[in-house]
Short mmCIF file of C-alpha atoms in Angstrom, two decimals:
data_model
loop_
_atom_site.label_atom_id
_atom_site.label_comp_id
_atom_site.label_asym_id
_atom_site.label_seq_id
_atom_site.Cartn_x
_atom_site.Cartn_y
_atom_site.Cartn_z
CA MET A 1476 -4.99 -23.15 -99.60
CA GLU A 1477 -3.07 -21.39 -96.84
CA TYR A 1478 -0.63 -23.16 -94.56
CA ALA A 1479 1.54 -22.09 -91.65
CA LEU A 1480 5.11 -23.37 -91.71
CA PHE A 1481 6.83 -23.54 -88.31
CA TYR A 1482 10.57 -24.11 -88.11
CA ALA A 1483 12.19 -25.97 -85.24
CA GLU A 1484 15.54 -27.63 -84.65
CA GLY A 1485 14.11 -30.50 -82.58
CA ALA A 1486 15.79 -33.11 -80.43
CA ASP A 1487 17.22 -34.91 -83.47
CA ALA A 1488 18.61 -31.80 -85.15
CA LEU A 1489 21.88 -31.87 -87.06
CA PRO A 1490 24.51 -29.13 -86.61
CA TYR A 1491 23.68 -25.91 -88.43
CA VAL A 1492 26.13 -25.32 -91.29
CA PRO A 1493 26.11 -21.65 -92.39
CA GLU A 1494 27.79 -22.51 -95.70
CA GLN A 1495 24.71 -24.58 -96.63
CA ASP A 1496 22.18 -21.91 -95.64
CA ASN A 1497 20.44 -20.81 -98.84
CA VAL A 1498 17.42 -19.17 -97.20
CA GLY A 1499 17.79 -16.12 -99.45
CA GLU A 1500 17.38 -18.30 -102.55
CA TRP A 1501 14.39 -20.05 -100.95
CA VAL A 1502 12.66 -16.75 -100.20
CA ASP A 1503 13.35 -15.44 -103.70
CA GLU A 1504 11.85 -18.59 -105.23
CA VAL A 1505 8.66 -18.71 -103.17
CA GLU A 1506 8.08 -14.98 -103.67
CA ALA A 1507 8.60 -15.32 -107.44
CA ARG A 1508 6.09 -18.19 -107.51
CA GLY A 1509 3.58 -16.14 -105.53
CA VAL A 1510 3.52 -18.78 -102.80
CA SER A 1511 4.79 -16.67 -99.91
CA GLU A 1512 2.42 -14.42 -97.95
CA TYR A 1513 4.45 -13.47 -94.87
CA GLY A 1514 7.20 -14.83 -92.69
CA GLU A 1515 9.39 -13.82 -89.79
CA ARG A 1516 12.21 -15.11 -87.71
CA LEU A 1517 11.68 -15.26 -83.97
CA ARG A 1518 14.06 -14.29 -81.20
CA PRO A 1519 15.56 -17.34 -79.46
CA GLU A 1520 13.61 -19.09 -76.73
CA GLN A 1521 15.47 -17.11 -74.06
CA ASP A 1522 13.35 -14.13 -75.07
CA ALA A 1523 10.06 -16.00 -74.88
CA THR A 1524 7.55 -14.96 -72.22
CA THR A 1525 4.67 -17.24 -71.29
CA VAL A 1526 1.42 -15.87 -69.91
CA ARG A 1527 -1.25 -17.85 -68.04
CA VAL A 1528 -4.26 -16.75 -66.04
CA ARG A 1529 -5.34 -19.05 -63.27
CA GLY A 1530 -8.04 -18.19 -60.78
CA GLY A 1531 -7.99 -14.60 -61.99
CA GLU A 1532 -4.26 -14.20 -61.33
CA VAL A 1533 -1.88 -13.44 -64.19
CA LEU A 1534 1.13 -15.76 -64.09
CA VAL A 1535 4.10 -14.78 -66.24
CA VAL A 1536 7.37 -16.65 -66.62
CA ASP A 1537 10.47 -16.32 -68.77
CA GLY A 1538 10.89 -18.95 -71.45
CA PRO A 1539 8.81 -20.90 -73.94
CA PHE A 1540 5.71 -22.94 -73.17
CA THR A 1541 7.10 -26.27 -74.14
CA GLU A 1542 9.25 -28.48 -71.96
CA SER A 1543 10.56 -30.29 -74.99
CA LYS A 1544 13.72 -29.44 -76.88
CA GLU A 1545 11.63 -28.33 -79.85
CA SER A 1546 11.26 -24.59 -79.91
CA ILE A 1547 9.78 -22.73 -82.84
CA GLY A 1548 12.37 -20.42 -84.39
CA GLY A 1549 10.37 -18.82 -87.15
CA PHE A 1550 7.30 -19.11 -89.33
CA ASP A 1551 5.92 -18.45 -92.77
CA VAL A 1552 2.39 -18.28 -94.11
CA ILE A 1553 2.18 -19.67 -97.64
CA GLU A 1554 -0.51 -20.14 -100.25
CA ALA A 1555 -0.14 -23.54 -101.91
CA SER A 1556 -2.44 -25.44 -104.24
CA ASP A 1557 -2.48 -28.43 -101.89
CA LEU A 1558 -0.46 -30.25 -99.22
CA ASP A 1559 1.84 -31.77 -101.83
CA GLU A 1560 2.96 -28.33 -102.94
CA ALA A 1561 3.29 -27.19 -99.32
CA ILE A 1562 5.58 -30.19 -98.65
CA GLU A 1563 7.64 -29.38 -101.71
CA VAL A 1564 8.04 -25.76 -100.58
CA ALA A 1565 8.88 -26.77 -97.00
CA SER A 1566 11.43 -29.38 -98.09
CA LYS A 1567 13.49 -26.69 -99.81
CA HIS A 1568 13.78 -24.49 -96.72
CA PRO A 1569 17.26 -24.68 -95.11
CA VAL A 1570 15.82 -25.70 -91.71
CA ALA A 1571 14.48 -28.92 -93.26
CA SER A 1572 18.07 -30.07 -93.76
CA PHE A 1573 19.13 -29.80 -90.10
CA GLY A 1574 15.86 -29.40 -88.18
CA ARG A 1575 12.29 -29.84 -89.31
CA VAL A 1576 9.38 -27.92 -90.73
CA GLU A 1577 5.84 -28.38 -89.41
CA ILE A 1578 3.05 -27.69 -91.88
CA ARG A 1579 -0.31 -26.76 -90.36
CA PRO A 1580 -3.45 -25.76 -92.27
CA PHE A 1581 -5.74 -23.08 -90.90
CA VAL A 1582 -9.30 -23.52 -89.73
CA ARG A 1583 -11.72 -22.23 -92.33
CA TRP A 1584 -14.72 -20.69 -90.67
CA PRO A 1585 -18.15 -21.19 -92.29
CA ASP A 1586 -18.78 -17.45 -92.28
CA ALA A 1587 -15.40 -16.48 -93.71
CA GLU A 1588 -15.54 -14.19 -96.71
CA PRO A 1589 -14.70 -16.00 -99.97
CA GLY A 1590 -11.08 -15.39 -100.92
CA SER A 1591 -10.17 -13.91 -97.53
CA ARG A 1592 -6.55 -14.33 -96.45
CA VAL A 1593 -4.87 -14.70 -93.08
CA VAL A 1594 -2.28 -12.04 -93.91
CA PRO A 1595 -3.78 -8.70 -94.98
CA ALA A 1596 -2.81 -7.57 -98.47
CA GLY A 1597 0.34 -5.47 -98.46
CA PHE A 1598 1.11 -6.22 -94.83
CA ALA A 1599 4.67 -7.38 -95.53
CA ASP A 1600 5.48 -3.91 -96.84
CA ARG A 1601 4.18 -2.05 -93.79
CA SER A 1602 6.71 -0.64 -91.36
CA ALA A 1603 6.16 -1.33 -87.67
CA ALA A 1604 5.11 1.55 -85.42
CA GLY A 1605 5.89 -0.43 -82.25
CA SER A 1606 7.34 -3.72 -81.10
CA ARG A 1607 5.97 -6.80 -82.83
CA TYR A 1608 5.46 -10.12 -81.06
CA LEU A 1609 4.22 -13.42 -82.34
CA MET A 1610 1.57 -14.51 -79.85
CA LEU A 1611 1.38 -18.29 -79.91
CA VAL A 1612 -1.91 -19.60 -78.51
CA VAL A 1613 -1.10 -22.84 -76.73
CA ALA A 1614 -3.56 -25.57 -75.80
CA GLU A 1615 -2.74 -27.64 -72.76
CA PRO A 1616 -4.52 -31.00 -72.31
CA GLY A 1617 -6.36 -30.92 -69.01
CA GLY A 1618 -5.89 -27.18 -68.75
CA GLU A 1619 -9.54 -26.26 -69.10
CA ARG A 1620 -10.83 -23.60 -66.81
CA GLY A 1621 -12.60 -24.46 -63.63
CA ALA A 1622 -16.22 -23.56 -63.09
CA VAL A 1623 -15.25 -20.59 -60.95
CA ASP A 1624 -12.34 -18.44 -62.00
CA GLY A 1625 -13.84 -14.99 -61.83
CA SER A 1626 -14.34 -14.74 -65.58
CA THR A 1627 -17.40 -13.42 -67.36
CA PRO A 1628 -19.03 -14.74 -70.56
CA GLU A 1629 -17.37 -11.86 -72.41
CA ASP A 1630 -13.98 -13.06 -71.16
CA ASP A 1631 -14.59 -16.41 -72.87
CA ASP A 1632 -15.43 -14.89 -76.25
CA PRO A 1633 -12.41 -14.93 -78.58
CA GLU A 1634 -14.24 -12.75 -81.07
CA ALA A 1635 -14.64 -10.07 -78.38
CA TRP A 1636 -10.87 -10.18 -77.82
CA VAL A 1637 -10.27 -9.81 -81.57
CA ARG A 1638 -12.68 -6.88 -81.78
CA GLU A 1639 -11.00 -5.09 -78.86
CA MET A 1640 -7.47 -5.62 -80.15
CA ASP A 1641 -8.41 -4.72 -83.72
CA GLY A 1642 -10.06 -1.56 -82.37
CA ARG A 1643 -6.87 -0.65 -80.52
CA GLY A 1644 -4.78 -1.37 -83.60
CA VAL A 1645 -2.77 -3.93 -81.63
CA ARG A 1646 -3.64 -7.07 -83.55
CA GLN A 1647 -2.08 -7.22 -87.01
CA PHE A 1648 -3.45 -10.59 -88.11
CA GLY A 1649 -3.95 -14.09 -86.79
CA GLU A 1650 -5.89 -17.28 -87.20
CA VAL A 1651 -6.74 -20.61 -85.64
CA LEU A 1652 -4.73 -23.64 -86.73
CA ARG A 1653 -6.01 -27.11 -87.44
CA PRO A 1654 -5.16 -29.58 -84.62
CA PRO A 1655 -1.86 -31.53 -84.44
CA ALA A 1656 -3.51 -34.53 -86.13
CA ASP A 1657 -3.53 -32.43 -89.31
CA ALA A 1658 0.13 -31.43 -89.01
CA THR A 1659 2.80 -32.69 -91.40
CA PHE A 1660 6.51 -32.78 -90.56
CA VAL A 1661 9.06 -32.31 -93.30
CA GLN A 1662 12.77 -33.07 -93.03
CA ARG A 1663 15.52 -33.43 -95.59
CA ARG A 1664 18.36 -35.81 -94.78
CA HIS A 1665 21.12 -36.82 -97.18
CA GLY A 1666 19.09 -35.47 -100.08
CA GLU A 1667 15.97 -37.46 -99.20
CA VAL A 1668 12.73 -35.73 -98.16
CA LEU A 1669 11.18 -37.37 -95.08
CA VAL A 1670 7.51 -36.67 -94.33
CA THR A 1671 5.61 -37.76 -91.22
CA ASP A 1672 2.18 -37.03 -89.79
CA GLY A 1673 1.51 -35.41 -86.45
CA GLY A 1674 2.56 -32.49 -84.28
CA PHE A 1675 5.48 -32.01 -81.94
CA ALA A 1676 5.47 -35.52 -80.54
CA GLU A 1677 7.36 -34.94 -77.30
CA ALA A 1678 5.44 -31.87 -76.20
CA LYS A 1679 2.39 -32.08 -73.98
CA GLU A 1680 1.25 -28.74 -75.31
CA TRP A 1681 0.47 -27.78 -78.88
CA VAL A 1682 0.02 -24.56 -80.78
CA ALA A 1683 -3.66 -23.97 -81.54
CA GLY A 1684 -3.32 -20.61 -83.28
CA PHE A 1685 -1.39 -17.40 -83.41
CA ASP A 1686 -1.69 -13.66 -83.69
CA LEU A 1687 0.86 -11.09 -84.67
CA ILE A 1688 0.55 -8.07 -82.39
CA GLU A 1689 2.19 -4.67 -82.44
CA VAL A 1690 2.51 -3.03 -79.04
CA ARG A 1691 4.57 -0.52 -77.07
CA ASP A 1692 6.61 -3.08 -75.17
CA LEU A 1693 6.51 -6.45 -73.42
CA ALA A 1694 4.35 -5.04 -70.60
CA GLU A 1695 1.59 -4.16 -73.08
CA ALA A 1696 2.05 -7.52 -74.83
CA ILE A 1697 1.44 -9.26 -71.48
CA GLU A 1698 -1.69 -7.19 -70.90
CA VAL A 1699 -2.99 -8.13 -74.37
CA ALA A 1700 -2.14 -11.80 -73.88
CA ALA A 1701 -3.72 -11.98 -70.43
CA LYS A 1702 -7.05 -10.91 -71.92
CA HIS A 1703 -7.09 -13.73 -74.47
CA PRO A 1704 -9.53 -16.49 -73.42
CA MET A 1705 -6.91 -19.20 -73.98
CA ALA A 1706 -4.68 -17.66 -71.30
CA ARG A 1707 -7.06 -19.23 -68.77
CA GLY A 1708 -7.46 -22.63 -70.40
CA GLY A 1709 -4.00 -22.92 -71.88
CA ALA A 1710 -1.09 -20.51 -72.25
CA ILE A 1711 0.09 -17.68 -74.44
CA GLU A 1712 3.71 -17.55 -75.56
CA LEU A 1713 5.05 -14.17 -76.63
CA ARG A 1714 8.04 -14.18 -78.95
CA PRO A 1715 9.60 -10.99 -80.30
CA LEU A 1716 10.51 -10.91 -83.96
CA TRP A 1717 14.17 -11.00 -84.89
CA PRO A 1718 15.19 -8.67 -87.74
CA PHE A 1719 16.53 -10.85 -90.49
CA ASP A 1720 18.13 -10.04 -93.83
CA VAL A 1721 17.64 -13.17 -95.90
CA HIS A 1722 20.39 -12.08 -98.28
CA GLU A 1723 23.03 -11.44 -95.62
CA ASP A 1724 26.04 -13.74 -95.82
CA PRO A 1725 25.13 -16.65 -93.48
CA LEU A 1726 28.69 -16.79 -92.11
CA VAL A 1727 28.61 -13.08 -91.23
CA ARG A 1728 25.14 -13.44 -89.69
CA GLU A 1729 26.12 -16.45 -87.62
CA ALA A 1730 29.16 -14.64 -86.23
CA ARG A 1731 27.20 -11.45 -85.51
CA GLU A 1732 24.28 -13.17 -83.80
CA GLY A 1733 26.31 -15.71 -81.87
CA ALA A 1734 26.82 -13.48 -78.84
CA ASP A 1735 23.18 -12.66 -78.15
CA ARG A 1736 21.73 -16.02 -79.11
CA PHE A 1737 22.05 -17.26 -75.54
CA ARG A 1738 21.08 -14.21 -73.53
CA ARG A 1739 17.70 -12.62 -72.92
CA LEU A 1740 17.25 -9.16 -74.40
CA GLU A 1741 13.65 -8.76 -73.25
CA PRO A 1742 13.07 -7.45 -69.72
CA PRO A 1743 12.53 -10.15 -67.09
CA ALA A 1744 8.94 -11.39 -67.15
CA ALA A 1745 8.32 -10.36 -63.52
CA GLU A 1746 9.53 -6.84 -64.24
CA ALA A 1747 7.37 -6.54 -67.35
CA LEU A 1748 4.35 -7.90 -65.46
CA ALA A 1749 4.78 -5.21 -62.79
CA GLY A 1750 4.48 -2.56 -65.52
CA ALA A 1751 1.48 -4.12 -67.26
CA ALA A 1752 -1.86 -2.31 -67.03
CA LEU A 1753 -3.88 -5.23 -65.66
#
């Protein structure tokens, strides 16, 4: 069974200790076991761009969707025999020791092909031809569209969006996640694995799915996101991937990345919106 693992520091996070970061060993183990399908690190929340469409107008702001202190910093898609194995895999990830790992199963559609996978075979080995963004599809309670917002039935069809983006070669892969009630949190504190049910408790919004897209730049990513049906009922958060060598010395990486961890490298959202072909 496939699960998405989302990594977040959270409000109760402990200080990150580079000397204890063994992410390279974790990746080697899950790959050797055949558990890992794909994973990426995400640029910090300063580089997030959130897209909403309200009343036919595209609204774009800098920053992540959530008002909580819990911001997703990376993700993996794994294939585990069951939730117990997924918890065991998640508990060994370095983030579990200072932040937390959220495990979310995917929705299995009745018409899905037997044996089909979220991540296409061999995708991890493909080189990117453009800029890749994780497109988090965010549900907002009470954010349903009004009866009149200028949309057409085609605009409300997620499968039509998938067909268009697949046809353009923009969408790499993606899937719908089970709701927060099916989420499992994993933390490791003082050697003990702590497991709780539920999604990000302090956030009003929750991630309902994601797509990995490959586009020219943030302006095209905004155009793609604005066409997604959930941009009108919820929000779309765009997060660029952050190149990450899992075997780099954590101390060297921490020192190198420290300077740009707190500054936005993406163009301002308003500037990117002005260049989007909407």
